[in-house]
Coordinates of C-alpha atoms and ligand atoms in Angstrom, one line a residue:
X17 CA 18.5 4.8 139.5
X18 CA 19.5 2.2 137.6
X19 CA 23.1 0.5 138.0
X20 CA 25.7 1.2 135.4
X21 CA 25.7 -2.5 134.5
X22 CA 22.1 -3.0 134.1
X23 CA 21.5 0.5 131.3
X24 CA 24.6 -1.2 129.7
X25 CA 23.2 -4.7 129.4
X26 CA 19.4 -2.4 128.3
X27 CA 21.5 -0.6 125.7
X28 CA 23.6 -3.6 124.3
X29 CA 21.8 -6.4 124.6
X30 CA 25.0 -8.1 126.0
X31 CA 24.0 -9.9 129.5
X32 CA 27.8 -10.3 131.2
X33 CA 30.4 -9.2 133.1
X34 CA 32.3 -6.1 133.0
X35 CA 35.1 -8.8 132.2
X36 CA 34.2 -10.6 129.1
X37 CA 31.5 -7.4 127.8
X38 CA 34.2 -6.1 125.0
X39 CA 34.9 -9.9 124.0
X40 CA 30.8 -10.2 123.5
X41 CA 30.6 -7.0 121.9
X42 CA 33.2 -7.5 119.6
X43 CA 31.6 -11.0 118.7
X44 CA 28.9 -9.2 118.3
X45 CA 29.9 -6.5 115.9
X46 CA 31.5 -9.6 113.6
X47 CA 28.3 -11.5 113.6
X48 CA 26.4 -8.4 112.5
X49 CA 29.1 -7.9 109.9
X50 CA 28.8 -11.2 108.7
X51 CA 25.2 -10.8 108.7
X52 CA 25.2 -7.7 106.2
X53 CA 27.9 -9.5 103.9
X54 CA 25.1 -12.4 103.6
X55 CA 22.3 -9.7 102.9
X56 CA 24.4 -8.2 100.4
X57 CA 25.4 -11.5 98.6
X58 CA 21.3 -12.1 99.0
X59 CA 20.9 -8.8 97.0
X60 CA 23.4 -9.3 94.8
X61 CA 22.1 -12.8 93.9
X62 CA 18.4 -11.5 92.7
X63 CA 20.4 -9.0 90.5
X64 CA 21.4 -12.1 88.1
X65 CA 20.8 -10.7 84.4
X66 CA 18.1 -12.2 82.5
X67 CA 19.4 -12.8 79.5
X68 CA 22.4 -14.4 80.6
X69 CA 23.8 -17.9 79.6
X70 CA 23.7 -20.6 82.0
X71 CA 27.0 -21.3 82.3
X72 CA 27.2 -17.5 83.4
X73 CA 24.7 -17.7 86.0
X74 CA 26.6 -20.9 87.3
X75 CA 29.4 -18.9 87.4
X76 CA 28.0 -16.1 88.8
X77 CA 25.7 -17.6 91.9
X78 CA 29.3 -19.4 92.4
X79 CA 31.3 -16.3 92.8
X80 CA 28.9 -14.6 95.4
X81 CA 28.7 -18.2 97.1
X82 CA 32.1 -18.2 97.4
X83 CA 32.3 -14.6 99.6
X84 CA 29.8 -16.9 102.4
X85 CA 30.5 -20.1 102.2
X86 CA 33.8 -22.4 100.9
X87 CA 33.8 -24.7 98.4
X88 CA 35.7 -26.9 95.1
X89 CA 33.1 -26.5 92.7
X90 CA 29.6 -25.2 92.5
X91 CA 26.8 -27.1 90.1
X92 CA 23.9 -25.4 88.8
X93 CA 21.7 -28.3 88.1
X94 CA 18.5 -27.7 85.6
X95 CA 15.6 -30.2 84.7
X96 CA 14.0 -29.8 82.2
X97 CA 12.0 -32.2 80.4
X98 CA 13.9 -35.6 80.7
X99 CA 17.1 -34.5 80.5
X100 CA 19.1 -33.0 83.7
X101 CA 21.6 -29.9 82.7
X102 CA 24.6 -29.4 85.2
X103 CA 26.6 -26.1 85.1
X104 CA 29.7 -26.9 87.0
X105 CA 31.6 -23.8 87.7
X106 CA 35.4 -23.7 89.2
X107 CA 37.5 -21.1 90.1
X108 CA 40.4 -21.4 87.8
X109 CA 42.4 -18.0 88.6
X110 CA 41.3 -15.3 87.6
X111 CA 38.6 -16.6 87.0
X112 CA 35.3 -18.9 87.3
X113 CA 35.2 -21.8 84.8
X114 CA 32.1 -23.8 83.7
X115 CA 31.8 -27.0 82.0
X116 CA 28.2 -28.5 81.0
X117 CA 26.8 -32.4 81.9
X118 CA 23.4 -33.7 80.7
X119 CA 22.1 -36.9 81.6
X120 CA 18.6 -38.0 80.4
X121 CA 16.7 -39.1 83.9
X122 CA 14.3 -41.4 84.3
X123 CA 11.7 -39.8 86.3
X124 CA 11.7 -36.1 86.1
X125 CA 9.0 -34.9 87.7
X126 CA 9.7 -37.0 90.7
X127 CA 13.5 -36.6 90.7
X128 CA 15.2 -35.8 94.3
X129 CA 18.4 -34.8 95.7
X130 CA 19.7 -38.6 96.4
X131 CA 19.0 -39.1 92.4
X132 CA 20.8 -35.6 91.3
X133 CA 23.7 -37.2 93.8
X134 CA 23.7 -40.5 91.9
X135 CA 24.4 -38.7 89.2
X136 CA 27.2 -36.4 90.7
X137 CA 28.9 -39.0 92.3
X138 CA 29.2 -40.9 88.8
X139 CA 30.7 -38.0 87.0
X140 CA 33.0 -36.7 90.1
X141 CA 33.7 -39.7 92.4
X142 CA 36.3 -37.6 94.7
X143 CA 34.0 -35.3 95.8
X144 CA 31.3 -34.8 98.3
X145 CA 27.8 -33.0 97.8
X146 CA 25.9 -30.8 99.4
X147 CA 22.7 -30.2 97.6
X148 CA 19.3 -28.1 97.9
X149 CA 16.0 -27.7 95.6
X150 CA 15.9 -24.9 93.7
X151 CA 11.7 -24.4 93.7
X152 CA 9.6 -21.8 91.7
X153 CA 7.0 -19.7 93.4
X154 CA 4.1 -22.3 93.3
X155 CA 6.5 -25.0 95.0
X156 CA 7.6 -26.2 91.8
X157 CA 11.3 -27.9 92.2
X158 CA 13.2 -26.4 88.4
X159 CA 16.5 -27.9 89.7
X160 CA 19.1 -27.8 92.6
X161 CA 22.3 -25.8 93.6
X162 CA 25.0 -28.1 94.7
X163 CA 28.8 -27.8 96.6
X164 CA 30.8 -29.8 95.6
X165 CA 33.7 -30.6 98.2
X166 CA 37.0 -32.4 97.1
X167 CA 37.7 -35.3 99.9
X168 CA 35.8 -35.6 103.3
X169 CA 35.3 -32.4 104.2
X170 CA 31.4 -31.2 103.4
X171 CA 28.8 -28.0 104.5
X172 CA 28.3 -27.7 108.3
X173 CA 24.6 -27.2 109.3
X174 CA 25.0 -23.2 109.6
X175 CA 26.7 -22.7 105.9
X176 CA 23.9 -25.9 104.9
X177 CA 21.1 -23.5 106.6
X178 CA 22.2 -20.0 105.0
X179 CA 22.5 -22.2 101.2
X180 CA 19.2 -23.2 101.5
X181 CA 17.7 -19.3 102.4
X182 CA 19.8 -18.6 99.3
X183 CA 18.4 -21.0 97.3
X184 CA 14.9 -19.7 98.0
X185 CA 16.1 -16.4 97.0
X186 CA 17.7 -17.5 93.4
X187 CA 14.8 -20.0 92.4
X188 CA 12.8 -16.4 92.3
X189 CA 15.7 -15.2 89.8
X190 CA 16.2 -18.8 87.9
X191 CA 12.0 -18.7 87.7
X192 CA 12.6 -14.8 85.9
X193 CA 15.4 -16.3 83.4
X194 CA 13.0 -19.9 82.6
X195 CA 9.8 -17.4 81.6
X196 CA 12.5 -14.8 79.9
X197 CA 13.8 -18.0 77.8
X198 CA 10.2 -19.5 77.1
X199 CA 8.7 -15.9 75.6
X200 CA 12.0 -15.9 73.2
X201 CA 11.4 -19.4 72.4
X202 CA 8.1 -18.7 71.6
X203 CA 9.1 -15.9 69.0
X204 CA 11.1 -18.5 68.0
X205 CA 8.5 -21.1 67.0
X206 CA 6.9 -18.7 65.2
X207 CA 9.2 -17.6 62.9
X208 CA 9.7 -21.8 62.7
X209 CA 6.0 -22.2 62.0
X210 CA 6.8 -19.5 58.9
X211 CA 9.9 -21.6 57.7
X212 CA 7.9 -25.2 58.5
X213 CA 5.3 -23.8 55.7
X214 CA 8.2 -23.4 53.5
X215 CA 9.4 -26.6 53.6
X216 CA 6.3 -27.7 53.0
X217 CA 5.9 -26.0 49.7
X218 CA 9.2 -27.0 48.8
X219 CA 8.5 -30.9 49.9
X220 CA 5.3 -30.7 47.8
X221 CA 7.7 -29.5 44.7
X222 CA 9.6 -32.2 45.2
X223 CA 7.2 -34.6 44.9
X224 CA 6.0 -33.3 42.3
X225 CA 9.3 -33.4 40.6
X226 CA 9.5 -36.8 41.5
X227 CA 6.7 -38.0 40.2
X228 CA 7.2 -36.2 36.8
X229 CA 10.9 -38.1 36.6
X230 CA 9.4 -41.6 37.7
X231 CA 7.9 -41.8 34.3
X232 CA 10.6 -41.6 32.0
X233 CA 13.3 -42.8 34.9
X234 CA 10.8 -46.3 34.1
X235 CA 11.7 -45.9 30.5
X236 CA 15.0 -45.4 30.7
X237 CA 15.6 -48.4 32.7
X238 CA 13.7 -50.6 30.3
X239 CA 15.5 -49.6 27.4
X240 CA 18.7 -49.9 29.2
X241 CA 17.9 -53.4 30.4
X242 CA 16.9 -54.3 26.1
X243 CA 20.1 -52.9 25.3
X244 CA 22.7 -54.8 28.1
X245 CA 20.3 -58.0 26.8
X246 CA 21.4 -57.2 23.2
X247 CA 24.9 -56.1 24.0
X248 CA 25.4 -59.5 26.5
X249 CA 28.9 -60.3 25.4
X250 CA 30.6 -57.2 23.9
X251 CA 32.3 -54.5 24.6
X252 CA 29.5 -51.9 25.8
X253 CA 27.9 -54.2 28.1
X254 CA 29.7 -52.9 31.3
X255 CA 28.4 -49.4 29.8
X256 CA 25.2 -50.6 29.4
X257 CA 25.3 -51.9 32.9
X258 CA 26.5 -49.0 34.6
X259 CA 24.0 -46.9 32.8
X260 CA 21.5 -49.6 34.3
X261 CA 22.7 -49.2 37.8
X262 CA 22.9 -45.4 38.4
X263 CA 19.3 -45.6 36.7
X264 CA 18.0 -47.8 39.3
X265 CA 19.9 -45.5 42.1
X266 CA 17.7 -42.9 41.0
X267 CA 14.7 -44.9 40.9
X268 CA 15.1 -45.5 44.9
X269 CA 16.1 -42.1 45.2
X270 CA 13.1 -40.8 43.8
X271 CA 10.7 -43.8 45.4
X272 CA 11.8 -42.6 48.9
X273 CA 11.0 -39.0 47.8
X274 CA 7.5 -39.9 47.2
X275 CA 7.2 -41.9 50.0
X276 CA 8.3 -39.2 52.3
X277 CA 6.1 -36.6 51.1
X278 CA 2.9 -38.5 51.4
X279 CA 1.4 -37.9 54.8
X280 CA -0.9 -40.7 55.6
X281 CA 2.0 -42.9 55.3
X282 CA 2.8 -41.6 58.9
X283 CA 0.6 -44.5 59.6
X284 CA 2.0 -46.6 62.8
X285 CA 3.2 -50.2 62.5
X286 CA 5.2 -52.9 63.9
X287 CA 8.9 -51.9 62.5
X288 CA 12.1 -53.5 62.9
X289 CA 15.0 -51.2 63.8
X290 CA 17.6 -53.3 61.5
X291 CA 15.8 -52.7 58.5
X292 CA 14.8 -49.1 58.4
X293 CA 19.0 -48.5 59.1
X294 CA 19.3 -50.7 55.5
X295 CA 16.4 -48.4 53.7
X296 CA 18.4 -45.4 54.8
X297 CA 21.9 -46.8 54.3
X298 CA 20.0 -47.4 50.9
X299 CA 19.1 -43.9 50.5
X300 CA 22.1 -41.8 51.5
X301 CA 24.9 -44.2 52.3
X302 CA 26.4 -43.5 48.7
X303 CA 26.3 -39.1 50.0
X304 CA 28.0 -40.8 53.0
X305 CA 30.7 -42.9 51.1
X306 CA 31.5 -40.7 48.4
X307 CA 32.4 -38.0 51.6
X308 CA 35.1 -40.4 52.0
X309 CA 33.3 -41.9 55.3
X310 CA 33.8 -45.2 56.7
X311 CA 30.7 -46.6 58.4
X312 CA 31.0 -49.1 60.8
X313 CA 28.1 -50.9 62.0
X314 CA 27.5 -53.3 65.6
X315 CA 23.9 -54.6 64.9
X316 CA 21.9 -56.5 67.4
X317 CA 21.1 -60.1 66.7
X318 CA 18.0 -59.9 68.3
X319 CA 15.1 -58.4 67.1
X320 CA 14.7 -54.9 67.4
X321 CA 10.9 -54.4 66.9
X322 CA 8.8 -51.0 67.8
X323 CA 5.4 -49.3 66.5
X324 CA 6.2 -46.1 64.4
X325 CA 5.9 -44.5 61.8
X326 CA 8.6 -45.9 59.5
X327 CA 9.2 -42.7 57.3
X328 CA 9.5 -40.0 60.5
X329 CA 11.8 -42.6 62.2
X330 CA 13.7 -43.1 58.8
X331 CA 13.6 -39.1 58.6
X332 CA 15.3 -39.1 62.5
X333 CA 18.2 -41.3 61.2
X334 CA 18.9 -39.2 58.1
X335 CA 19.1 -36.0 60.4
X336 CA 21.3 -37.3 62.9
X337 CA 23.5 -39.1 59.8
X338 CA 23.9 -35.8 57.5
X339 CA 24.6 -34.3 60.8
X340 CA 27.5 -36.9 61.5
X341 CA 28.8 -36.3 57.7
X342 CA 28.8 -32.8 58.7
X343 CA 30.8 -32.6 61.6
X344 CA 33.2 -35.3 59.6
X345 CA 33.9 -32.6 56.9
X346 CA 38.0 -32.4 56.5
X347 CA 38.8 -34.8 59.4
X348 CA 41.3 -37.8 59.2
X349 CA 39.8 -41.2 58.9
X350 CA 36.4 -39.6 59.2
X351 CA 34.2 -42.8 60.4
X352 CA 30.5 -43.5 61.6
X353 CA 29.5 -46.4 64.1
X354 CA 26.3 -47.1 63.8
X355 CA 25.2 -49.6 66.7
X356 CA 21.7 -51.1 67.9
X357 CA 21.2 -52.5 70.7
X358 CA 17.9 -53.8 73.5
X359 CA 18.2 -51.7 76.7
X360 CA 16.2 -53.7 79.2
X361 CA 15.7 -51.1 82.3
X362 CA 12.5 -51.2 83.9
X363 CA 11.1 -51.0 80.6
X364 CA 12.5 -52.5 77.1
X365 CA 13.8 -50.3 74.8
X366 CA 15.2 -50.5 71.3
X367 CA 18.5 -48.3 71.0
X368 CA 20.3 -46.9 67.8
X369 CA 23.3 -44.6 68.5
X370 CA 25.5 -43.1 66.0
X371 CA 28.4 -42.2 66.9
X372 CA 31.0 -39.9 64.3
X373 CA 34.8 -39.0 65.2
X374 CA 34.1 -35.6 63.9
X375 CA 34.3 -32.2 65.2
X376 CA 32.6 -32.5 68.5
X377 CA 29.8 -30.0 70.1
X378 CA 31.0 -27.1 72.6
X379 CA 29.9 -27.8 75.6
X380 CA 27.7 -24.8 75.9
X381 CA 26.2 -25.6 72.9
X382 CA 24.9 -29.1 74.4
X383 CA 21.8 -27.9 75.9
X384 CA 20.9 -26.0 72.7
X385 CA 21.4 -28.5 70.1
X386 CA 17.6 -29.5 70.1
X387 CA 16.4 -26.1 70.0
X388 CA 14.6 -25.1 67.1
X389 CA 16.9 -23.1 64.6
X390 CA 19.8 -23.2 66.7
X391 CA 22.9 -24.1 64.0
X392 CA 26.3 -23.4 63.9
X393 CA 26.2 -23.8 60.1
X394 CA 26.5 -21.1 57.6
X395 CA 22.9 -19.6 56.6
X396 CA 23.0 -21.7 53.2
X397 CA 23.8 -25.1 55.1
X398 CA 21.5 -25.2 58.1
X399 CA 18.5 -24.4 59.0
X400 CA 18.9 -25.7 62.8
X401 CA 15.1 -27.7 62.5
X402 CA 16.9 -31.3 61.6
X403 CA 17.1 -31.9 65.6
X404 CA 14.6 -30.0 67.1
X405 CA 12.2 -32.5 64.2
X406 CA 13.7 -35.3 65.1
X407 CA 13.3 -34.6 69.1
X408 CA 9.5 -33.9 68.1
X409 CA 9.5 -37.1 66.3
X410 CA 10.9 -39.1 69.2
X411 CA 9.1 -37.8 71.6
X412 CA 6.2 -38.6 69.7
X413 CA 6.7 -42.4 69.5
X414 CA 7.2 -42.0 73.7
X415 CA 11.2 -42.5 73.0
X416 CA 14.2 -40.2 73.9
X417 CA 16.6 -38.7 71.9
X418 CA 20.0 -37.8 73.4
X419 CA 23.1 -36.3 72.7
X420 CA 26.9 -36.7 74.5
X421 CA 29.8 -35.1 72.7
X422 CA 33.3 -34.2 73.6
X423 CA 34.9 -31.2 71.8
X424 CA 37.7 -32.5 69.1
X425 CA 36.7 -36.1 69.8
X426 CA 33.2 -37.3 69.0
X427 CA 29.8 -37.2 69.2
X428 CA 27.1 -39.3 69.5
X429 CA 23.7 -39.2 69.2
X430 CA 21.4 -42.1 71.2
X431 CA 17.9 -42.7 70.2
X432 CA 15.2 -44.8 72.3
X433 CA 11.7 -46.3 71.5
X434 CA 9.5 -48.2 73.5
X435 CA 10.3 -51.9 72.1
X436 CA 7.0 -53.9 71.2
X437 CA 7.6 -57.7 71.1
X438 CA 6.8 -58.7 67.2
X439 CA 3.7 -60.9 67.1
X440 CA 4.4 -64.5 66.3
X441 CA 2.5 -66.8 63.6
X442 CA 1.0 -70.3 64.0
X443 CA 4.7 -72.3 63.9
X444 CA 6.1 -69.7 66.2
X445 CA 7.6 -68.0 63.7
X446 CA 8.3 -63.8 64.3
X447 CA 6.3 -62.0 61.5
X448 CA 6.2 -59.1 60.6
X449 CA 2.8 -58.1 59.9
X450 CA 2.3 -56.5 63.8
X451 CA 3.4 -55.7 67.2
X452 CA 2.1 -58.2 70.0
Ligands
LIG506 N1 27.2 -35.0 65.0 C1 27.4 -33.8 65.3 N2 28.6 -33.3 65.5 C2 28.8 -32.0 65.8 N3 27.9 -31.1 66.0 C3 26.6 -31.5 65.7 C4 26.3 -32.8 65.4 N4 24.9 -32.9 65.2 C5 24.4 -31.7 65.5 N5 25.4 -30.8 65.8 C6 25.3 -29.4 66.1 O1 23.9 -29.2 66.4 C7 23.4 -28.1 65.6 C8 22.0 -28.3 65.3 O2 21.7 -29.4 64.5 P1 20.4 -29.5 63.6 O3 20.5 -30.8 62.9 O4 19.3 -29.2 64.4 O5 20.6 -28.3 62.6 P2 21.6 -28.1 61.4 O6 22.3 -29.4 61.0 O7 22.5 -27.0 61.7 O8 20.6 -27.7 60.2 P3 19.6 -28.6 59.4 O9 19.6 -30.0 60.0 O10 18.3 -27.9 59.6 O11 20.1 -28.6 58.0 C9 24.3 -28.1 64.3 O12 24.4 -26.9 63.7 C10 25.7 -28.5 65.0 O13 26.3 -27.4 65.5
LIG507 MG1 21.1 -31.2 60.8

């Protein structure tokens, strides 16, 4: 017969003394407890809801995390397309808090932890990280869960070990919410490609217009001109002159509409930044000033040349400006900086950013601004396509279009195109007939 020690150890698993075997045992009953309160966090952690918000699944994932493993802060960090969205979620009793950071990155499809750190150490310099990739079934990385520790103290390998089995569990869920958000988005273009054949109609009626009112507008403006001739010294010249004026407004007014509705003038050439700003300052700067809007510009002296299409860039700058008057309705000292600038990174760019002291975006609004038909304007105001179009646009010219905003404060809007040196004539003068 076996010793009573032995069917003990065969029964328990525990290999000691009669001494230390209800120390082992009750070590062991805690790890095993601890081990079911990790497989029920796993659970709960595939249960996230589909439909939910981002900052709710931040906050979420960070509220189970926080029943395993301590921590300041918890980041759930999405990439998607060039533009990395952070949902940083606190515990501020009772309950979980989550503020939104997007950065544009410079490699995405490439991007690794040390670069998601870079960025995380920039916007919270007290803390420390402790990152993992969050990857979709086929080994695709979609983005990265990170704690984030106030002062020295960081993950030890264990809790670094269970995050990452986590993490393999909720980039199955994250994977669920990305398709979830892609089928509604695609419902979405739909109903976009409905509305885009609308505008259409209603551009081609313009234009039509237009061209009906460029006739007599030419008329008008001749006459007028006869008449402030005739009238060169007396008393209904300034009349005459203002008549003149407002008549040659329209004339640019209704030039730009027939421009813009003519498609093969989507042609590409070499552009300079500086003077498309002037044609639109042209077009709606007097919308802008009669708003009550100061504009401020900071120009570059040097030459800001690209290849586009002049009317879809011009288009891009007349969103993001109507936008800026927008957000400036019933403010104090509502003001737009306009400023252009040459980023040199490893490639050139030329940079415009407007900038508005105007209402501000909510945070959890960032990520959606560029979604089609996402507004916050009443029905009659907004259609929500003016960014979503101008994103198309800039993506299309191989720039970037970005937005930073802080509730209350500002926003501003930063837009990038690939700068093309402007080719130079026989005396070494810059033309600007082409792109080198
Ligand atoms: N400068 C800004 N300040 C504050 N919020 C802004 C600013 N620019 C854009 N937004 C926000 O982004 C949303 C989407 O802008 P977008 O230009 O795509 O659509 P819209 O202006 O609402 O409608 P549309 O341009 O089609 O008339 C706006 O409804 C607004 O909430
Ligand atoms: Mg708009």
């Amino acid at each position: 017969m076996l010793p009573k020690q032995e069917i003990l150890q065969k029964l328990t698993g525990i290999h000691s003394s009669r001494k230390t075997y209800y120390a082992e045992l009750a070590f062991l009953i805690e790890e095993m407890k601890k081990k079911n309160k990790q497989l029920e966090v796993i659970n709960q952690l595939t249960k996230i809801q589909i439909s939910a918000s981002w900052q709710e699944v931040s906050s979420y994932i960070a509220a189970q995390l926080s029943l395993l493993i301590p921590f300041d802060s918890f980041a759930l960090t999405l990439v998607k397309g060039s533009t990395l969205s952070s949902y940083i979620s606190t515990l501020e009793q009772p309950e979980w808090r989550c503020q939104t950071l997007v950065k544009p990155v410079k490699h995405p499809p490439a991007l690794g932890l040390d670069q998601l750190e870079n960025v995380m150490q920039a916007a919270f310099p007290a803390h420390r990280f402790t990152s993992v990739s969050l990857r979709s079934h086929l080994n695709q990385v979609l983005g990265f869960l990170t704690l984030l520790h106030h002062g020295k103290q960081k993950a030890d390998a264990e809790e670094v070990a269970l995050f990452r089995l986590i993490a393999e569990h909720v980039g199955v869920a994250i994977e669920n919410i990305i398709l979830f958000q892609d089928v509604c988005e695609k419902v979405g273009l739909e109903a976009q490609l409905v509305q885009s054949a609308k505008m259409a109609a209603i551009g081609e009626m313009a234009a039509g217009i237009a061209h009906e009112l460029n006739s007599p507008l030419t008329a008008i403006l001749g006459n007028a001109q006869l008449l402030m001739r005739e009238a060169a010294s007396g008393p209904l010249h300034p009349l005459m002159k203002d008549i003149y004026q407002c008549g040659v407004r329209c004339k640019k007014i209704i030039q730009n509409l027939l421009t813009f509705s003519r498609q093969e003038e989507y042609a590409f050439e070499c552009l300079a930044l500086n003077d498309l700003i002037d044609d639109v300052l042209g077009l709606i700067g007097y919308q802008l000033a009669v708003s009550g809007i100061e504009i401020q510009q900071k120009r570059s002296s040097s030459t800001l040349s690209f290849h586009g299409s002049r009317h879809q860039i011009e288009q891009v700058l007349i969103n993001l400006l109507l936008n800026a008057r927008d957000a400036l309705n019933g403010r104090e000292h509502p003001q737009i900086i306009i400023e252009t600038f040459l980023l040199e990174e490893e490639a050139a760019w030329v940079g415009l950013s407007i900038r508005d002291n105007g209402a501000g975006i909510q945070p959890e609004h960032l990520p959606q601004i560029f979604q089609p038909f996402f507004t916050t304007k009443e029905s009659a105001k907004g259609t929500g396509l003016g960014l979503s179009v101008s994103l198309g646009i800039t993506e299309s010219h191989g720039g970037r279009l970005f937005a930073e905003s802080e509730r209350n404060r500002y926003s501003k809007f930063t837009l990038l195109l690939p700068f093309k040196k402007p080719k130079e004539d026989a005396d070494g003068e810059e033309t600007r007939a082409g792109c080198g």
